[in-house]
XYZ file of C-alpha atoms in Angstrom:
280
model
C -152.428 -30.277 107.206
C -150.478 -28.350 104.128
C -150.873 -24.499 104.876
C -149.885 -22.996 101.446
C -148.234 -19.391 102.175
C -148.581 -17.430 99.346
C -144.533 -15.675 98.713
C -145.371 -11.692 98.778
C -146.947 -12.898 102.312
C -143.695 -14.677 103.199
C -141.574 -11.617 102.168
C -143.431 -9.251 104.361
C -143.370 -11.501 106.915
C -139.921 -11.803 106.700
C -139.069 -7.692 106.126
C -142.089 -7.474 108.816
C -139.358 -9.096 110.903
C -136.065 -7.680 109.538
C -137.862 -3.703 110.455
C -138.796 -5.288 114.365
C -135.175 -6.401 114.624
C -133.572 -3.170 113.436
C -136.080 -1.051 115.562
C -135.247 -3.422 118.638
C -131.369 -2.409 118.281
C -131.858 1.233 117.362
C -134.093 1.868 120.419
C -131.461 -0.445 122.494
C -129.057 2.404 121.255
C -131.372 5.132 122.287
C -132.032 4.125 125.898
C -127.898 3.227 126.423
C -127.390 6.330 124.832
C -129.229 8.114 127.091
C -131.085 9.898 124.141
C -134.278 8.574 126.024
C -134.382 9.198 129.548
C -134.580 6.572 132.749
C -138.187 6.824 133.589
C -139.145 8.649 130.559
C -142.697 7.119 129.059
C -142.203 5.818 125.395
C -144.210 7.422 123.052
C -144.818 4.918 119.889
C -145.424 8.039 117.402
C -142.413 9.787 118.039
C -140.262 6.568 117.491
C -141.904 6.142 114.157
C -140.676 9.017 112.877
C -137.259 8.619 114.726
C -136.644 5.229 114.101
C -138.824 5.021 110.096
C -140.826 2.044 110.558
C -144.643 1.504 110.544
C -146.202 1.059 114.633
C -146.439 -2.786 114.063
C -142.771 -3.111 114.022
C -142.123 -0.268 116.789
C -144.719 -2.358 119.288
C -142.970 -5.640 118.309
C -139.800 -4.167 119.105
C -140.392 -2.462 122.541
C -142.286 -6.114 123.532
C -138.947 -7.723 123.028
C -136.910 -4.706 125.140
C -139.477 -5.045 128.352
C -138.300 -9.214 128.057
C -134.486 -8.040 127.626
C -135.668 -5.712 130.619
C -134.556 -2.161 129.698
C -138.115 -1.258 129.346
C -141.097 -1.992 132.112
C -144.576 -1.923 131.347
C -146.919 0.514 132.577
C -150.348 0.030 134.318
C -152.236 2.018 132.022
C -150.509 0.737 129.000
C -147.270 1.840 127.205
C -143.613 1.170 128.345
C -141.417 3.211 130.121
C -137.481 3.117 130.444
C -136.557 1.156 133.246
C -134.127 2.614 136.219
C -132.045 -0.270 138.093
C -130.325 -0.261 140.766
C -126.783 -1.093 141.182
C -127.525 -4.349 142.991
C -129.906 -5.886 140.558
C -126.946 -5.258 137.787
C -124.456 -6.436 140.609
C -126.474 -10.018 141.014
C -127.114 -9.430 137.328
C -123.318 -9.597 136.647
C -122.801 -12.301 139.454
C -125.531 -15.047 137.517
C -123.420 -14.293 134.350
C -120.662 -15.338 136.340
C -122.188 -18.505 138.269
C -123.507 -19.912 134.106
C -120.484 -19.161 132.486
C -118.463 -21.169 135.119
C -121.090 -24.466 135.033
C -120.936 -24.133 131.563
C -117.143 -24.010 131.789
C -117.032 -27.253 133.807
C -119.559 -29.198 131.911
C -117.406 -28.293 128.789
C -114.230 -29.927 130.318
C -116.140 -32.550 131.847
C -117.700 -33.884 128.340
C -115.239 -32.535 126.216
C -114.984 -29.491 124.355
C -115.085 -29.722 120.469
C -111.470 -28.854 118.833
C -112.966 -26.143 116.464
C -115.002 -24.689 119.546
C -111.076 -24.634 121.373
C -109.489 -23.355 118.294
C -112.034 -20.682 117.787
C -112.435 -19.371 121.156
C -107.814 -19.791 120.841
C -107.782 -17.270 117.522
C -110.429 -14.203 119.525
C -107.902 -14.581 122.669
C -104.726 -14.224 119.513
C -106.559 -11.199 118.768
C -106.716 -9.742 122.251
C -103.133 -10.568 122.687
C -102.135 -8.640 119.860
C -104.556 -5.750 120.885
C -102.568 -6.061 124.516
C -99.416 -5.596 122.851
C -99.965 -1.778 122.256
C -98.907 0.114 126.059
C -101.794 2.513 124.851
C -105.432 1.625 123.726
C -107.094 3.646 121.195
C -110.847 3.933 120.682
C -109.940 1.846 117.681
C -108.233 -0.440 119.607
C -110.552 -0.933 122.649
C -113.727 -2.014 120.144
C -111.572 -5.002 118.664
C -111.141 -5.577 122.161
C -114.680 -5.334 123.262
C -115.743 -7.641 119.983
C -112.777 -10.543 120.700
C -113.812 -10.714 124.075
C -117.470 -10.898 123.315
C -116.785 -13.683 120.874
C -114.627 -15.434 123.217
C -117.472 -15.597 125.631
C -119.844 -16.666 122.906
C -117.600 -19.233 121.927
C -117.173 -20.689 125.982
C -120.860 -20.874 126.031
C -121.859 -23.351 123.556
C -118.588 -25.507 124.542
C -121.166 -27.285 126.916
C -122.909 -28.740 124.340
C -125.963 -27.905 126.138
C -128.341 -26.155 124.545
C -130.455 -25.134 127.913
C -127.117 -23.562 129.438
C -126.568 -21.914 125.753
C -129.962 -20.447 125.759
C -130.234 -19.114 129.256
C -126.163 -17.472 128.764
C -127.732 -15.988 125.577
C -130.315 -14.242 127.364
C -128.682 -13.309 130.390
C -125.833 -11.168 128.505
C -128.861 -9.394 127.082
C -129.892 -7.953 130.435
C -128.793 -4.718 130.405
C -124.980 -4.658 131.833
C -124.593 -8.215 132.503
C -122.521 -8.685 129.107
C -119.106 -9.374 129.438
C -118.278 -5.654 128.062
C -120.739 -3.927 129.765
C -118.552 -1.869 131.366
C -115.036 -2.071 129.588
C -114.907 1.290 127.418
C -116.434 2.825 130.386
C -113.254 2.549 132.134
C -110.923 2.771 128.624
C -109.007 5.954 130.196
C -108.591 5.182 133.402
C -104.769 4.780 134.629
C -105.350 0.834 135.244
C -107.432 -0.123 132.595
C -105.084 -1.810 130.320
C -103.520 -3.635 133.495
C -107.137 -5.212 134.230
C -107.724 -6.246 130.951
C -103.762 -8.020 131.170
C -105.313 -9.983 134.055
C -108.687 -10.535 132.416
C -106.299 -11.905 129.584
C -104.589 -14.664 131.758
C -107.692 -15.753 132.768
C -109.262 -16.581 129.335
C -105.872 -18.330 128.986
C -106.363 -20.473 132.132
C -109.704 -21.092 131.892
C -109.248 -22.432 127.850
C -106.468 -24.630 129.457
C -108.721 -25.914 131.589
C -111.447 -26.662 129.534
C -108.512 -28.528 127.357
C -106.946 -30.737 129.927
C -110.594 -31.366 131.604
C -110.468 -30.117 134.669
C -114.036 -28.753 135.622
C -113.648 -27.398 138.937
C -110.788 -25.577 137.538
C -111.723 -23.967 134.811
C -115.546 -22.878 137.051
C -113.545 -21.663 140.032
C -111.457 -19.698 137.372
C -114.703 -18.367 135.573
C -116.411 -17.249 138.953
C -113.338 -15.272 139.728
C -113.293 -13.905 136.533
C -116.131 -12.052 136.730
C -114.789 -10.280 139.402
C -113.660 -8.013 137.203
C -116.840 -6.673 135.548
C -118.439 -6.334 139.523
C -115.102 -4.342 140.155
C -115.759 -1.960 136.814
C -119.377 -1.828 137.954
C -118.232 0.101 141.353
C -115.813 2.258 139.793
C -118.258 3.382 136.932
C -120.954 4.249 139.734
C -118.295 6.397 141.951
C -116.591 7.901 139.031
C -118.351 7.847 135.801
C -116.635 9.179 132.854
C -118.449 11.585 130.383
C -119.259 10.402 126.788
C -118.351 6.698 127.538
C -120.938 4.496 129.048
C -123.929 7.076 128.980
C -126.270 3.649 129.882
C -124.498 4.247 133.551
C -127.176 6.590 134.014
C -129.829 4.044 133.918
C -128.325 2.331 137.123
C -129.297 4.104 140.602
C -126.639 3.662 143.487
C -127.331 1.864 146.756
C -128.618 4.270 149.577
C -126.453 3.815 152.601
C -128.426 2.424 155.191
C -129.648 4.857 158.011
C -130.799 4.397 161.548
C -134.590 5.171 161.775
C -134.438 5.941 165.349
C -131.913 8.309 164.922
C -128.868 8.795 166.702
C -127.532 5.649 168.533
C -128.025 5.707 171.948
C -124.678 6.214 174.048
C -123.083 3.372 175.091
C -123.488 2.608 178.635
C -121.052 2.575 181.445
C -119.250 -0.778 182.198
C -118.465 -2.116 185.300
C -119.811 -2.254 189.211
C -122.343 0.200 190.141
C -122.367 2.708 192.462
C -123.358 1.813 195.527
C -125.548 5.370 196.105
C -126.853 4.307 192.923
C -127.610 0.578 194.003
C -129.542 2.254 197.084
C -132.175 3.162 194.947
C-alpha cells in the first residue's frame, strides 16, 4: 500500500532529524568536554536552552548517546553521564583492535578495491607530510588526527563486508575506542611524534599487506597496532595533561588489588624440625 506523505511533513521530519543529530554531537562535546560531569544526572530543560532545540530532539539525542554508551539510564527515568573504568576502555580499545585486523585479512584475502588502496594511500601521503615537521602544532596534530581517522575508515570497508563495516562503525563510537581517542592527549609529550613515526610504518605495512594479499600479515600487523592506543591509554591515566583530553576524566583507574585478610602471614621456617619441638 501507497502511503502519500504530504512535503511540509517530510521537511520536518527531515529538520526533526537534522536538530537530533546536531544535539547528539553538541552534547557528545559537552560530556568529553567535561562541561557535564561523570555521574552528573541530565536535566532535559537545561539542555534546551543550552543546546536550542525543542525536548523531542534533546530526548532523541540522549537515546542515541546511552546506545554509543556515554550516557546510562537511570531507574527512575532520565540519563546520567556514565563513569568507566579503565579496563572496559582497555578491552574497548583491544575489540577495535581484534575487527580492524579480521577486517584487514578478509580485505587481502578477497581483494581490496584499487580506489579503496589509493584512498586509504593519499590520508597516509598526508600524514607523511604532517611527519615531516620535527615539531607538531595544534594545527598540525588535527590534520593528523583527521588522516588517520580516514585511513581507518577507509581499512574498514576494504572487507567488503558490510557486517564487519557496521560493527567497526559502531565500535569507534564507544567512547575512547576510536583510533584518536587518545592522540592530542599525549601531543606534548617528549615521545609523541616518535609514536606516531611508528604508528606511521605500520599503516604502511599493513596497506602493503592488504596489496600483496597476505591476511595473516596484514591482522597480526593490525593487532599490534593497536598497541599503541592501549599504551596512550596508560600514560593518559598516570599523567594526564590539562586542557587536552578533558573526556580522561570520565575513565576511573583500576584499584590495586588488596589482601582482605590483611597482612600476609609470615612465611614459615623451612627445613627439619626441632626435635624438642617434635616431642610435643
Amino acid at each position: 500500500m501507497n502511503v502519500y506523505i504530504d512535503p511540509e511533513d517530510r521537511e520536518g521530519a527531515d529538520q526533526g532529524g537534522s536538530q537530533s543529530l546536531r544535539a547528539q554531537r553538541q552534547l557528545r562535546e559537552l560530556i568529553l568536554a567535561g562541561e557535564l560531569a561523570p555521574g552528573a544526572r541530565i536535566a532535559e530543560v537545561a539542555l534546551v536552552e543550552r543546546v536550542g532545540v525543542s525536548r523531542t530532539p534533546i530526548r532523541a539525542a540522549l537515546l542515541r548517546l546511552e546506545q554509543e554508551g556515554l550516557l546510562q539510564a537511570l531507574p527512575g527515568g532520565g540519563y546520567a553521564v556514565r563513569v568507566f573504568s579503565e579496563r572496559e576502555v582497555a578491552d574497548a580499545i583491544e575489540l577495535r583492535g581484534t575487527l580492524e585486523g579480521l577486517s584487514a585479512r578478509l580485505a587481502a584475502e578477497r581483494g581490496a578495491p584499487p580506489e579503496a588502496l589509493a584512498q586509504a594511500g593519499a590520508a597516509l601521503d598526508t600524514i607523511d607530510a604532517v611527519l615531516r615537521h620535527s615539531a607538531l602544532d595544534d594545527a598540525q596534530w588535527q590534520d593528523y588526527v583527521a588522516a588517520n581517522e580516514l585511513f581507518h575508515h577507509v581499512l574498514h570497508g576494504m572487507s567488503g563486508s558490510a557486517v564487519l563495516a557496521r560493527e567497526l562503525e559502531r565500535v569507534v563510537r564507544l567512547p575512547f575506542a576510536s583510533p584518536s581517542a587518545f592522540v592530542v592527549q599525549q601531543a606534548h609529550a617528549p615521545q609523541a611524534r616518535d609514536m606516531l613515526i611508528v604508528a606511521q610504518d605500520q599503516h604502511r605495512q599493513v596497506l602493503d599487506a592488504i596489496a600483496r594479499r597476505e591476511g595473516a600479515r596484514a591482522e597480526a600487523i593490525l593487532r599490534e597496532h593497536a598497541r599503541i592506543a592501549q599504551r596512550n591509554l596508560r600514560e593518559a591515566m598516570a599523567a594526564p595533561l590539562p586542557g587536552r583530553a578533558p573526556g580522561v576524566r570520565l575513565v576511573v583507574p583500576e584499584a590495586a588489588p588488596s589482601d582482605p585478610l590483611g597482612e600476609p602471614p609470615a612465611p614459615r621456617r623451612r627445613g627439619r624440625p626441632r626435635k624438642d619441638a617434635a616431642a610435643h
